[in-house]
Amino acid sequence: MTLLERLNTSDRFASGIGAQLVEIREGYARTELTVEKRHLNAAGVCQGGVIYTLADLAFAGVCNCHGTLTLGVNTSISFMKSALLGEKIIAEATEVLDHHKLPYCDIKVRNAQGDILAGMTGLGYRTRKDYEFDALM
């Protein structure tokens, strides 16, 4: 099983809302989701938790691509623009620091037009456990 397949099936919450990891390579991961009615908040725009979950799945992909189970220990997200019903939203995570214990990542969430919807930073913690997969994709 590839890392992409493993994360798409094992992260039940992310898959349950329709978030999908679509690309992963060393130091980079990309996720996508199309905003549906079920994702809207009381203001009629995409719930921030949906955007966060999409970014968090990309964060998981990039942090775990080295084969060591890595968990998020600190994240910070800033919302800059709303996502609307029917919009495809994309999160791209880039590993800024591949530290042996505390990797650091930058995640941007955009709409299909390239507008930045949210920016997130993430600090991971690399455990001593292997995270096995056959290939990244």
PDB file of N, CA, C and O in Angstrom, residues 64 67-71 101 126-132:
ATOM      1  N   ASN A  64       4.971  12.465   7.048  1.00  0.00           N
ATOM      2  CA  ASN A  64       5.153  11.018   7.136  1.00  0.00           C
ATOM      3  C   ASN A  64       5.849  10.412   5.927  1.00  0.00           C
ATOM      4  O   ASN A  64       6.077   9.208   5.883  1.00  0.00           O
ATOM      5  N   GLY A  67       8.895   7.847   6.293  1.00  0.00           N
ATOM      6  CA  GLY A  67       8.779   6.496   6.820  1.00  0.00           C
ATOM      7  C   GLY A  67       8.822   6.367   8.326  1.00  0.00           C
ATOM      8  O   GLY A  67       8.883   5.260   8.853  1.00  0.00           O
ATOM      9  N   THR A  68       8.775   7.483   9.030  1.00  0.00           N
ATOM     10  CA  THR A  68       8.710   7.476  10.491  1.00  0.00           C
ATOM     11  C   THR A  68       7.388   8.112  10.904  1.00  0.00           C
ATOM     12  O   THR A  68       7.046   9.195  10.413  1.00  0.00           O
ATOM     13  N   LEU A  69       6.638   7.435  11.764  1.00  0.00           N
ATOM     14  CA  LEU A  69       5.353   7.964  12.206  1.00  0.00           C
ATOM     15  C   LEU A  69       5.557   9.334  12.839  1.00  0.00           C
ATOM     16  O   LEU A  69       6.314   9.485  13.803  1.00  0.00           O
ATOM     17  N   THR A  70       4.923  10.332  12.250  1.00  0.00           N
ATOM     18  CA  THR A  70       5.056  11.713  12.701  1.00  0.00           C
ATOM     19  C   THR A  70       3.683  12.273  12.989  1.00  0.00           C
ATOM     20  O   THR A  70       2.769  12.168  12.168  1.00  0.00           O
ATOM     21  N   LEU A  71       3.536  12.863  14.148  1.00  0.00           N
ATOM     22  CA  LEU A  71       2.264  13.424  14.597  1.00  0.00           C
ATOM     23  C   LEU A  71       2.396  14.934  14.735  1.00  0.00           C
ATOM     24  O   LEU A  71       3.452  15.434  15.120  1.00  0.00           O
ATOM     25  N   LYS A 101      13.570  15.109  14.727  1.00  0.00           N
ATOM     26  CA  LYS A 101      12.542  15.003  15.775  1.00  0.00           C
ATOM     27  C   LYS A 101      11.377  15.967  15.573  1.00  0.00           C
ATOM     28  O   LYS A 101      10.242  15.634  15.860  1.00  0.00           O
ATOM     29  N   ARG A 126       8.387  13.457  15.430  1.00  0.00           N
ATOM     30  CA  ARG A 126       8.721  12.146  14.875  1.00  0.00           C
ATOM     31  C   ARG A 126       8.888  11.152  16.011  1.00  0.00           C
ATOM     32  O   ARG A 126       9.755  11.317  16.875  1.00  0.00           O
ATOM     33  N   THR A 127       8.057  10.125  15.991  1.00  0.00           N
ATOM     34  CA  THR A 127       8.140   9.073  17.000  1.00  0.00           C
ATOM     35  C   THR A 127       9.299   8.135  16.655  1.00  0.00           C
ATOM     36  O   THR A 127       9.994   8.344  15.667  1.00  0.00           O
ATOM     37  N   ARG A 128       9.433   7.111  17.422  1.00  0.00           N
ATOM     38  CA  ARG A 128      10.455   6.092  17.132  1.00  0.00           C
ATOM     39  C   ARG A 128       9.864   4.917  16.369  1.00  0.00           C
ATOM     40  O   ARG A 128      10.505   3.891  16.225  1.00  0.00           O
ATOM     41  N   LYS A 129       8.638   5.084  15.871  1.00  0.00           N
ATOM     42  CA  LYS A 129       7.955   3.997  15.163  1.00  0.00           C
ATOM     43  C   LYS A 129       8.059   4.184  13.654  1.00  0.00           C
ATOM     44  O   LYS A 129       7.906   5.291  13.142  1.00  0.00           O
ATOM     45  N   ASP A 130       8.311   3.079  12.970  1.00  0.00           N
ATOM     46  CA  ASP A 130       8.287   3.111  11.509  1.00  0.00           C
ATOM     47  C   ASP A 130       6.854   3.289  11.030  1.00  0.00           C
ATOM     48  O   ASP A 130       5.908   2.804  11.664  1.00  0.00           O
ATOM     49  N   TYR A 131       6.691   3.993   9.928  1.00  0.00           N
ATOM     50  CA  TYR A 131       5.394   4.149   9.282  1.00  0.00           C
ATOM     51  C   TYR A 131       5.569   3.538   7.902  1.00  0.00           C
ATOM     52  O   TYR A 131       6.114   4.168   7.000  1.00  0.00           O
ATOM     53  N   GLU A 132       5.161   2.289   7.773  1.00  0.00           N
ATOM     54  CA  GLU A 132       5.485   1.511   6.581  1.00  0.00           C
ATOM     55  C   GLU A 132       4.524   1.745   5.430  1.00  0.00           C
ATOM     56  O   GLU A 132       3.308   1.852   5.632  1.00  0.00           O
TER      57      GLU A 132
END
